[in-house]
Tab-separated table of C-alpha atoms and ligand atoms in Angstrom:
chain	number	residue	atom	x	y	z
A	1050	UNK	CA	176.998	-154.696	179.450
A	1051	UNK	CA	179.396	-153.782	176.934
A	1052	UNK	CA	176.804	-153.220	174.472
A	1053	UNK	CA	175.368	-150.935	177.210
A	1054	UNK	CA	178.458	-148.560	177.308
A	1055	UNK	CA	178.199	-149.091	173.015
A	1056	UNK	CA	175.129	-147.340	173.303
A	1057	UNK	CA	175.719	-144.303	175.785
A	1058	UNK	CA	179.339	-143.788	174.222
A	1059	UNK	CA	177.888	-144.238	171.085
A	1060	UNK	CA	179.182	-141.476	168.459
A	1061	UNK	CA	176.712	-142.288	165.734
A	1062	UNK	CA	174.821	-139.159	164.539
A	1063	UNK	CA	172.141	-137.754	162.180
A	1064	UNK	CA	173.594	-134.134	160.602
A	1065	UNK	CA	171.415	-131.908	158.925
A	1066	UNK	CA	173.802	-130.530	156.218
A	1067	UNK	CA	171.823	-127.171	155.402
A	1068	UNK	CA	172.850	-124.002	153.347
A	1069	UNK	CA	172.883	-121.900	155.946
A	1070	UNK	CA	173.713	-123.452	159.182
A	1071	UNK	CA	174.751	-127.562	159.921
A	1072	UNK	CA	173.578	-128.995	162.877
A	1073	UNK	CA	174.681	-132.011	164.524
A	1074	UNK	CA	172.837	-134.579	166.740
A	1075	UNK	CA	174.272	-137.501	168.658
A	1076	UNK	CA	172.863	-139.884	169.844
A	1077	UNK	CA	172.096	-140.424	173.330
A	1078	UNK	CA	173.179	-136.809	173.358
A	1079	UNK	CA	170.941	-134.936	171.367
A	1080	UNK	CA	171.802	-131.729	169.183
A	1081	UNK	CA	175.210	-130.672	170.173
A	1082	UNK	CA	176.299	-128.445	167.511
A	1083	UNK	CA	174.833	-126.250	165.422
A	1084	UNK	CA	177.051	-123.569	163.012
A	1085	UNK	CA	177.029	-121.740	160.189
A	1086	UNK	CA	177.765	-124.057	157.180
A	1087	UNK	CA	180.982	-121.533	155.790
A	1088	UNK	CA	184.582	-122.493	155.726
A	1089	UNK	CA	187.559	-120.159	155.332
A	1090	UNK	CA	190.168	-121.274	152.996
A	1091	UNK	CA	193.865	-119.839	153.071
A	1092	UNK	CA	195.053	-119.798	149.634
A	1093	UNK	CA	199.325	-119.891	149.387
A	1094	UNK	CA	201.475	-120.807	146.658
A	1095	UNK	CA	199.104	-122.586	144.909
A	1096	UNK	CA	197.106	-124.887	148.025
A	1097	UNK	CA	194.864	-124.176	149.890
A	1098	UNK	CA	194.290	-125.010	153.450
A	1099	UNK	CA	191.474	-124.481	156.012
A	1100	UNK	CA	191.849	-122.425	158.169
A	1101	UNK	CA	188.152	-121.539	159.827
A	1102	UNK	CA	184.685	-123.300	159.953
A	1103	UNK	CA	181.695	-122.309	161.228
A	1104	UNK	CA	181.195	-119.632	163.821
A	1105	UNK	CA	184.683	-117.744	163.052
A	1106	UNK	CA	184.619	-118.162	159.075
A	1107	UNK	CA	181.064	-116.746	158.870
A	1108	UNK	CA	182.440	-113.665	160.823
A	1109	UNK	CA	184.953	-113.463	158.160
A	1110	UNK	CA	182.299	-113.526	154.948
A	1111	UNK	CA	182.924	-110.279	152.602
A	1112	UNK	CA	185.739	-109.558	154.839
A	1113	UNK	CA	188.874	-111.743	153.572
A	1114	UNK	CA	191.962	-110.375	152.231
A	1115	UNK	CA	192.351	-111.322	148.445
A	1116	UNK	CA	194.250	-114.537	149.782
A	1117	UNK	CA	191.567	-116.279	151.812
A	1118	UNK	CA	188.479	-117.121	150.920
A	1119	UNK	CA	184.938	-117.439	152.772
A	1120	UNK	CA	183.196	-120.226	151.164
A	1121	UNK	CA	179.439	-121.481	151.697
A	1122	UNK	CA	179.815	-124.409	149.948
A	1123	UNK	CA	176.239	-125.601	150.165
A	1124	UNK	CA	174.320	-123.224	147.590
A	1125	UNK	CA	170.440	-123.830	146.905
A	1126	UNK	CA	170.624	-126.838	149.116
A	1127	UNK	CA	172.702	-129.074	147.507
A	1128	UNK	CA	176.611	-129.100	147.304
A	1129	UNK	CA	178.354	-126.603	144.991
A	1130	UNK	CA	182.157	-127.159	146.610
A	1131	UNK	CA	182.954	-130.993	147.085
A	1132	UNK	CA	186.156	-130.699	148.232
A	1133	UNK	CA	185.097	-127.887	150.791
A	1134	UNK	CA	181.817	-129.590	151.688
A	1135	UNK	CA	183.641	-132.997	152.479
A	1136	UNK	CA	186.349	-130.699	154.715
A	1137	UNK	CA	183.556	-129.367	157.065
A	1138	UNK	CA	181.833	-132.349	157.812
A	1139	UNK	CA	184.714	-133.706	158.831
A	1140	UNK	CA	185.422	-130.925	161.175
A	1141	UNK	CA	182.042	-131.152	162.147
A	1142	UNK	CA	182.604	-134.766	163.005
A	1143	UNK	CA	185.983	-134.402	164.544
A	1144	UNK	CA	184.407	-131.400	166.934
A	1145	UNK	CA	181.887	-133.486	168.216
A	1146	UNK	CA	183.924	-137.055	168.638
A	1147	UNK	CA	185.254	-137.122	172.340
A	1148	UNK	CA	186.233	-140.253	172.128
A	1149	UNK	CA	188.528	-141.731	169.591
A	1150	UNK	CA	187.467	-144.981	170.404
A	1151	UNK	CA	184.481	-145.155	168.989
A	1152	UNK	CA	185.551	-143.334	165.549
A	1153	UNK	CA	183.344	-144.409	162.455
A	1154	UNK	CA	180.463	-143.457	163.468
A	1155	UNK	CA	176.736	-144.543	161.656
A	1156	UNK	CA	175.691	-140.937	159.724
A	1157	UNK	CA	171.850	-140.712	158.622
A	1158	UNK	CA	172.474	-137.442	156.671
A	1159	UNK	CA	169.714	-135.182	155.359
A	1160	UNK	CA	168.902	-134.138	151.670
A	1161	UNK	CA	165.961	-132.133	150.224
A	1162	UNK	CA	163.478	-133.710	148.261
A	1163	UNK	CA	164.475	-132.560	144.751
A	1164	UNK	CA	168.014	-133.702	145.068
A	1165	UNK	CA	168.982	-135.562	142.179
A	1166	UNK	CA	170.741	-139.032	142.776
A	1167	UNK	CA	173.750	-137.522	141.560
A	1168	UNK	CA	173.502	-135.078	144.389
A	1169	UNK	CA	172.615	-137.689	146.736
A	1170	UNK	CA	175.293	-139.645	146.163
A	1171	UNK	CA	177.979	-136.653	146.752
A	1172	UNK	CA	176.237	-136.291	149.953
A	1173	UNK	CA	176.325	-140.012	150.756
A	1174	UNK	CA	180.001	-140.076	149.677
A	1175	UNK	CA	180.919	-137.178	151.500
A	1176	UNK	CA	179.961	-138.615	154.815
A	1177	UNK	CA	181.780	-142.173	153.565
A	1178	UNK	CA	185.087	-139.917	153.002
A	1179	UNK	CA	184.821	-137.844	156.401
A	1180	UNK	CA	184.446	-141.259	157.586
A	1181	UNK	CA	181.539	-142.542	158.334
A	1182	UNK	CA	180.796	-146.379	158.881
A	1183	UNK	CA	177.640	-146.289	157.160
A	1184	UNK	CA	175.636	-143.789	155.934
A	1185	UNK	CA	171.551	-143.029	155.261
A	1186	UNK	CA	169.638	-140.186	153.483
A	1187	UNK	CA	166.467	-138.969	155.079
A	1188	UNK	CA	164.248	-136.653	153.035
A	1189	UNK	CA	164.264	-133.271	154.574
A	1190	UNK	CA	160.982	-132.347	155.060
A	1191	UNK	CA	160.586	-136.054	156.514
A	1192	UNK	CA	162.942	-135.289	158.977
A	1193	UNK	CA	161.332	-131.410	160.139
A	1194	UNK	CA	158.140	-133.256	160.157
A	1195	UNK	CA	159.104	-135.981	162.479
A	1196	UNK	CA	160.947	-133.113	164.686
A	1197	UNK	CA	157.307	-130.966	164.688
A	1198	UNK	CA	155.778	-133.599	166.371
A	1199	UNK	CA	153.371	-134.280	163.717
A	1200	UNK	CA	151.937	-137.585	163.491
A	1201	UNK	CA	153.896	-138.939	160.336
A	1202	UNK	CA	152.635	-142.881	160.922
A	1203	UNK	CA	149.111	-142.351	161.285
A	1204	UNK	CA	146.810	-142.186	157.564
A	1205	UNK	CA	146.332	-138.393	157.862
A	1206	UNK	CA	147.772	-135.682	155.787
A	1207	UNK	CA	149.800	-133.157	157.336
A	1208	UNK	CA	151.546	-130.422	155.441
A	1209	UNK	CA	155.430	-129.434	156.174
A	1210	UNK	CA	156.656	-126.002	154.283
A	1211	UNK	CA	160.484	-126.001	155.691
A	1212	UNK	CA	162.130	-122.477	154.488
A	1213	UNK	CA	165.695	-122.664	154.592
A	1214	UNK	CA	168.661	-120.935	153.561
A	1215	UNK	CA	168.490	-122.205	150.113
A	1216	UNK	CA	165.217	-124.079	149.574
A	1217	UNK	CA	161.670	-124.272	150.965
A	1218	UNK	CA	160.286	-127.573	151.332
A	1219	UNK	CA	156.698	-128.840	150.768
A	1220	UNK	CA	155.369	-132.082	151.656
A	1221	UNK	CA	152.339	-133.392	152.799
A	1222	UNK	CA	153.022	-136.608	154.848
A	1223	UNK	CA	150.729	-139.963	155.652
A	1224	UNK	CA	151.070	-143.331	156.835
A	1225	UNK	CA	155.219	-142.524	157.226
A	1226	UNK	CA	155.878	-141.753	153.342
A	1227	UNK	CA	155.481	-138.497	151.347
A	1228	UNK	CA	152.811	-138.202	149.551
A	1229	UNK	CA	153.514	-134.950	147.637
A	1230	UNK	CA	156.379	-132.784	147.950
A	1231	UNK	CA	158.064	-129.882	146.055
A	1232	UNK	CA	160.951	-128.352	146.392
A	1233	UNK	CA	161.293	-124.667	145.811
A	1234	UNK	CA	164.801	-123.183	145.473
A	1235	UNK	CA	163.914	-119.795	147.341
A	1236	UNK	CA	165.115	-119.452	150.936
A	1237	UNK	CA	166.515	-117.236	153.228
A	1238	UNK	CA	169.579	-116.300	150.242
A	1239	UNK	CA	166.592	-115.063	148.409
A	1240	UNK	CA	165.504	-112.786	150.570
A	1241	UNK	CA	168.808	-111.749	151.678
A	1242	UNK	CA	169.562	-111.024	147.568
A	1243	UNK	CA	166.423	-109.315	147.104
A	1244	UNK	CA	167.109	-106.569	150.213
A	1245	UNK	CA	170.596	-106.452	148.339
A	1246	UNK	CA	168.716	-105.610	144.909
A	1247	UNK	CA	166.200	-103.255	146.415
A	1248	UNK	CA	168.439	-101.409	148.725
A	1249	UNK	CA	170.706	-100.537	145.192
A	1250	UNK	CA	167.798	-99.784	142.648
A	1251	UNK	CA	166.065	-97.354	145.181
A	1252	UNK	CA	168.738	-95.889	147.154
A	1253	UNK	CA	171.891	-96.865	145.095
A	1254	UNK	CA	173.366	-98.251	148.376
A	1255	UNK	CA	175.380	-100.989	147.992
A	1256	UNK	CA	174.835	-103.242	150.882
A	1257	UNK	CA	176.708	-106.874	151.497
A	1258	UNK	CA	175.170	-109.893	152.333
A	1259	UNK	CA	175.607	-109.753	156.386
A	1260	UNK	CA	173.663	-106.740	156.664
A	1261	UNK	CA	170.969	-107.684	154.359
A	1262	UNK	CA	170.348	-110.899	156.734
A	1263	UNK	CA	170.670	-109.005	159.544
A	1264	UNK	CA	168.022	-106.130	158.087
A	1265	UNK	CA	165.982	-109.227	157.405
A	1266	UNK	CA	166.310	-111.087	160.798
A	1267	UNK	CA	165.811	-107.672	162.669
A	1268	UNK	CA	162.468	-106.009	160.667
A	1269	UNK	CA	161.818	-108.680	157.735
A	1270	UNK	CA	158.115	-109.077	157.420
A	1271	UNK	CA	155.990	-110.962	154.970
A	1272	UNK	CA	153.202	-108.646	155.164
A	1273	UNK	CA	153.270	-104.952	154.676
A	1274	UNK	CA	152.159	-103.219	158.162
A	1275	UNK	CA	148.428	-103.446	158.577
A	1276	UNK	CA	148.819	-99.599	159.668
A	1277	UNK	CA	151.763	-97.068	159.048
A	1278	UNK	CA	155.319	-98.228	158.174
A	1279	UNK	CA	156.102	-100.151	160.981
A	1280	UNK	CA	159.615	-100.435	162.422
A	1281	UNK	CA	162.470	-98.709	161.308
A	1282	UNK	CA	165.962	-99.666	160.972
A	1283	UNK	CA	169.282	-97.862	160.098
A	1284	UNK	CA	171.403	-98.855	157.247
A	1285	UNK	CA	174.772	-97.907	156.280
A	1286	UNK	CA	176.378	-99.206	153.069
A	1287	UNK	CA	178.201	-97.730	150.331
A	1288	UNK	CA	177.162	-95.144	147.833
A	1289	UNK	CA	177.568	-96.413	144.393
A	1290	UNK	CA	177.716	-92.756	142.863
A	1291	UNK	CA	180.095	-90.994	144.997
A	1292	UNK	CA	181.701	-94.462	146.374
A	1293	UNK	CA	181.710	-93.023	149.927
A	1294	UNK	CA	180.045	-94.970	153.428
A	1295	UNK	CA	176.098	-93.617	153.781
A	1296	UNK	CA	173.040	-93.941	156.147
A	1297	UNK	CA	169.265	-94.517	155.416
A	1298	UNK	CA	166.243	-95.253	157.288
A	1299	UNK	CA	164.562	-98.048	156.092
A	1300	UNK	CA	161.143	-98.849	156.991
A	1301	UNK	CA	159.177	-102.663	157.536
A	1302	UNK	CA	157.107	-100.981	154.386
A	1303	UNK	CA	159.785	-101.026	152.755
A	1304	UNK	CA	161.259	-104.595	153.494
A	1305	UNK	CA	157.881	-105.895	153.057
A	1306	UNK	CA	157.692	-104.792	149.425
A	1307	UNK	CA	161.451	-105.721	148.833
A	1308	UNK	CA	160.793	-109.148	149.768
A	1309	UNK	CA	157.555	-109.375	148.040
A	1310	UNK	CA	159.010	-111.873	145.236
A	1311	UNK	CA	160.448	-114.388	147.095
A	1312	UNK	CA	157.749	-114.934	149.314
A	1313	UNK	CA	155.332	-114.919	147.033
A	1314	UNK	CA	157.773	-118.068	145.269
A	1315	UNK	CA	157.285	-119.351	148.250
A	1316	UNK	CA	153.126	-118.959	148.892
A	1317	UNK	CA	153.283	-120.021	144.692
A	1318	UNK	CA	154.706	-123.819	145.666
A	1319	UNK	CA	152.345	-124.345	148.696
A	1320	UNK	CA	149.347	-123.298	146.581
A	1321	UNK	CA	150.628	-125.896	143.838
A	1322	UNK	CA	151.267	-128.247	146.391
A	1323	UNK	CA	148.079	-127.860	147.644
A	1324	UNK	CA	146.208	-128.235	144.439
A	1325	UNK	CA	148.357	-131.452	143.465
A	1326	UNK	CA	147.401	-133.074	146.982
A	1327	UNK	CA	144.792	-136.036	146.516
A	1328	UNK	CA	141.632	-135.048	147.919
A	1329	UNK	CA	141.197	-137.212	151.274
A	1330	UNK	CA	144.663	-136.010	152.391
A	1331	UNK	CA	143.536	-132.327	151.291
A	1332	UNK	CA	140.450	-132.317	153.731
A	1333	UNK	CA	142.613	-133.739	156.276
A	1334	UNK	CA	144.263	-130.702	156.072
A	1335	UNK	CA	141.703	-128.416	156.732
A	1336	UNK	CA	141.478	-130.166	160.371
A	1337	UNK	CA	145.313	-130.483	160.483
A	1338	UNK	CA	146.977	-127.092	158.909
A	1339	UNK	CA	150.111	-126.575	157.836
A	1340	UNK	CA	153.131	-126.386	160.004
A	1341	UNK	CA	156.056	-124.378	159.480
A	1342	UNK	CA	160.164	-125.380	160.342
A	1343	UNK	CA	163.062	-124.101	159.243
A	1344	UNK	CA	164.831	-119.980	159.807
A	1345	UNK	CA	162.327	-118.645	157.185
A	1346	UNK	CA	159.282	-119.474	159.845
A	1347	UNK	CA	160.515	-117.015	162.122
A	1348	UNK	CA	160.433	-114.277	159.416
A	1349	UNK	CA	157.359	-111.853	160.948
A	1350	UNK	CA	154.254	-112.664	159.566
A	1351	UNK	CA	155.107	-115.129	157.033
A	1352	UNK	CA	152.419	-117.380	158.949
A	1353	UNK	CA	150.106	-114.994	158.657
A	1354	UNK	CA	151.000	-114.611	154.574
A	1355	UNK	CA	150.232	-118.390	154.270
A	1356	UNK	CA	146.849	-118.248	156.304
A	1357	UNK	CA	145.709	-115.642	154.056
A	1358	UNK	CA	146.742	-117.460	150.546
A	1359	UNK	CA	145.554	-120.349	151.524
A	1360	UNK	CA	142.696	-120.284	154.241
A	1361	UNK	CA	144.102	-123.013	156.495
A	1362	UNK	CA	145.528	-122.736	159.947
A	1363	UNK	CA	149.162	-122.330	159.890
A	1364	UNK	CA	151.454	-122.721	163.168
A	1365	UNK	CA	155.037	-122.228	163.586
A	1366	UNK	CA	156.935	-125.127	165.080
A	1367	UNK	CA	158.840	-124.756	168.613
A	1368	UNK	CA	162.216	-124.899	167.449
A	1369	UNK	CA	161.585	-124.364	164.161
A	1370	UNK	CA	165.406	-124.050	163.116
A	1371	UNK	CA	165.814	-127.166	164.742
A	1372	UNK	CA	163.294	-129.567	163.702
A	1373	UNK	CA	165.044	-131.027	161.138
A	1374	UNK	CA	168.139	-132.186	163.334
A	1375	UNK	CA	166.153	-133.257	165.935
A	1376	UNK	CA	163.733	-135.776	163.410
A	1377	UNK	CA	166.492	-137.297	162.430
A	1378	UNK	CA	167.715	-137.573	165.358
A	1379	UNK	CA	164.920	-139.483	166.713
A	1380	UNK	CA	165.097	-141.422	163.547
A	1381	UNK	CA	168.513	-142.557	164.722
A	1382	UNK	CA	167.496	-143.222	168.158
A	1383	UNK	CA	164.693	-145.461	166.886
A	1384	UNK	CA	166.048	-147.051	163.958
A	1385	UNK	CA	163.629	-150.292	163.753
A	1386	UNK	CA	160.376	-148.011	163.715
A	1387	UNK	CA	161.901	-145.454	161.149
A	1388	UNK	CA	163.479	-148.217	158.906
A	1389	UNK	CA	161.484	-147.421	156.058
A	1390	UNK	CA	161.743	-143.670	155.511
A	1391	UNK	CA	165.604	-143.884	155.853
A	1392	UNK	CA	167.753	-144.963	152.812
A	1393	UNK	CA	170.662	-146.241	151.703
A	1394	UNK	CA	170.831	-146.101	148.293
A	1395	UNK	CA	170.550	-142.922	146.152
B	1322	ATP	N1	164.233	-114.510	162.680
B	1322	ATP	C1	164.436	-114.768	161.386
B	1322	ATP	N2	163.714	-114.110	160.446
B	1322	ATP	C2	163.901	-114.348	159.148
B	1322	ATP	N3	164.780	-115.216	158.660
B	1322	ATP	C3	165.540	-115.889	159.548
B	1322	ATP	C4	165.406	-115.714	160.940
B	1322	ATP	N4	166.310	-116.513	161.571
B	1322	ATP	C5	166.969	-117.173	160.603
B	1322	ATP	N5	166.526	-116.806	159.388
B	1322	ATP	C6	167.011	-117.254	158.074
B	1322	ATP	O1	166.785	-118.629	157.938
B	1322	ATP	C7	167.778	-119.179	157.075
B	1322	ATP	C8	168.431	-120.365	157.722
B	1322	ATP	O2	167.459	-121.301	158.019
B	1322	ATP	P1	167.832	-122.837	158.209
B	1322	ATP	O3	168.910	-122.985	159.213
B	1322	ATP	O4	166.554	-123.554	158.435
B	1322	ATP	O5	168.424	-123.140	156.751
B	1322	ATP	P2	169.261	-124.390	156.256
B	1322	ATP	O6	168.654	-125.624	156.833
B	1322	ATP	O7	170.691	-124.161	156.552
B	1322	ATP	O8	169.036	-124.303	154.677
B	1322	ATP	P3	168.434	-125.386	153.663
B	1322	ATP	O9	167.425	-126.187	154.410
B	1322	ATP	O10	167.840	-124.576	152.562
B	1322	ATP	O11	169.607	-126.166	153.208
B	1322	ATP	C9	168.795	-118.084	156.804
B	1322	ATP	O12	168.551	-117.531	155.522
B	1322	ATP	C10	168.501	-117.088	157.909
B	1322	ATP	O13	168.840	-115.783	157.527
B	1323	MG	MG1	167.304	-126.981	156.262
């Protein structure tokens, strides 16, 4: 019995701690929260103090008055700010305890796959210190595998390509290990940088990181238009000659060929990955495909760019900016089965 009302008060959790956004499943619960990974930090006579996470501090980013500061403290998927990181996981945790009572909760915590054990273990200890009970590390592209649905147990290769905010995952998965991954630092803050670049060499607009995402999210496209220029959307930005506010049309052309680079960093690492894959694994694939998680699957057409590069089917998962939360979620609803992809050490 009381174990019982352990289990459905339960507060132990699996967070996927990503560049962009963190996301937050309970269990028993499933995913209930899911924010942009930024904290705003008040800065006064010498401290500093947090003010905003999430929601309210990315509203703030390139908008603070010199004495606050919007921080992402995640940068190419792994921990640039300690101090800040540790402060919104606990304020993650805090947000989604309802119940004192159970406090300490079990954390199975996500890293990517070319996190180095020093990295690890500032993830591990971050969770310890926001205070966690105990604490595992699943592999990232493990996790948005298991939350695809693909059949991780079974002894047949499936390919994951996770694009996040800072890194795009590769792994092809069999018999519940991975078999072959690589780890790309190119994401979404690629893209986002490249619009920036583009939109200043060809216009000499200066444009800030919100709207480039937003330009992205809006009329991003991995492929140029089949026919015509495709969509168009209006930017306004900053002049860098005469310093005053201006307006262009930009066209999906346009944003095709201004995120050419990235995504073709991106189509690089799954070829590799591809050629490094052993060869019963890589004929499974032909059957199987390749299966896409993470915010950079929703870019238009960036199925489509893989298809083309590298003549297998390619789907997009159903909540593909999800997956990864909800794998290792699973993973901490069924601990015993998923024992040996989770880990404790570093
Ligand atoms: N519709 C969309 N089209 C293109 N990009 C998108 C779209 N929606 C979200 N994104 C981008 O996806 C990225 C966020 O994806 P996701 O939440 O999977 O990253 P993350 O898990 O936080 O990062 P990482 O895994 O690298 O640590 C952002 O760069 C965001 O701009
Ligand atoms: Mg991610």
């Amino acid at each position: 019995m009381f174990n019982n009302l352990i289990g459905i008060w339960s507060s132990d959790m699996a967070i996927d701690l990503g560049t962009a956004n963190t996301l937050v499943y309970v269990k028993n619960r499933g995913v209930v929260l899911n924010e942009p990974s930024v904290v705003a930090v008040l800065n006064q006579g010498g401290k500093s103090k947090v003010i905003a996470v999430g929601e309210e501090a990315k509203s703030m980013l390139g908008k603070t008055p010199g004495h606050i500061q919007a921080i992402r403290p995640m940068k190419d998927g792994v921990i640039a700010d300690f101090v800040v990181t540790e402060e919104m996981i606990k304020h993650f945790i805090r947000k989604v305890h309802n119940r004192k009572t159970f406090a300490n909760p079990r954390i199975i915590i996500c890293v990517p796959t070319g996190s180095t054990p020093v990295e690890r273990r500032a993830i591990h200890d971050s969770a310890l210190a926001a205070g966690a009970r105990k604490v595992s590390l699943i592999e990232e592209p493990m996790a948005a595998a298991i939350g695809a649905g693909l059949p991780v147990s079974e002894p047949r290769g499936s390919m994951i390509v996770d694009i996040g905010g800072g890194t795009s995952e590769i792994a092809v998965i069999s018999l519940g290990g991975i078999v072959y991954s690589r780890s790309v630092r190119i994401g979404g803050d690629a893209m986002d940088i490249a619009l920036i670049n583009y939109m200043r060499k060809r216009y000499n607009l200066l444009i800030g990181e919100a709207s480039a995402e937003m330009i992205k999210k809006e009329v991003g496209i991995a492929i140029s238009p089949k026919t015509g220029d495709g969509k168009t959307i209006d930017i306004k930005g900053r002049d860098l000659a005469s310093g005053v506010p201006k307006e262009i049309e930009l066209t999906q052309a346009q944003v095709a060929e201004a995120l050419s680079e990235p995504i073709q960093t991106i189509i690089e690492g799954v070829k590799s990955a591809l050629e490094d894959t052993p060869p019963e694994l890589a004929a499974d694939l032909v059957d199987m495909g390749v299966v896409l998680t993470g915010g950079g699957a929703l870019l238009e057409s960036m199925d489509e760019a893989i298809r083309e590069a590298t003549g297998l089917p390619v789907t997009i998962a159903d909540e593909a900016l999800s997956c990864v939360a909800l794998g290792s979620g699973k993973a901490l609803e069924s601990e015993s089965s998923f024992e040996p992809i989770l880990s404790s050490a570093y």
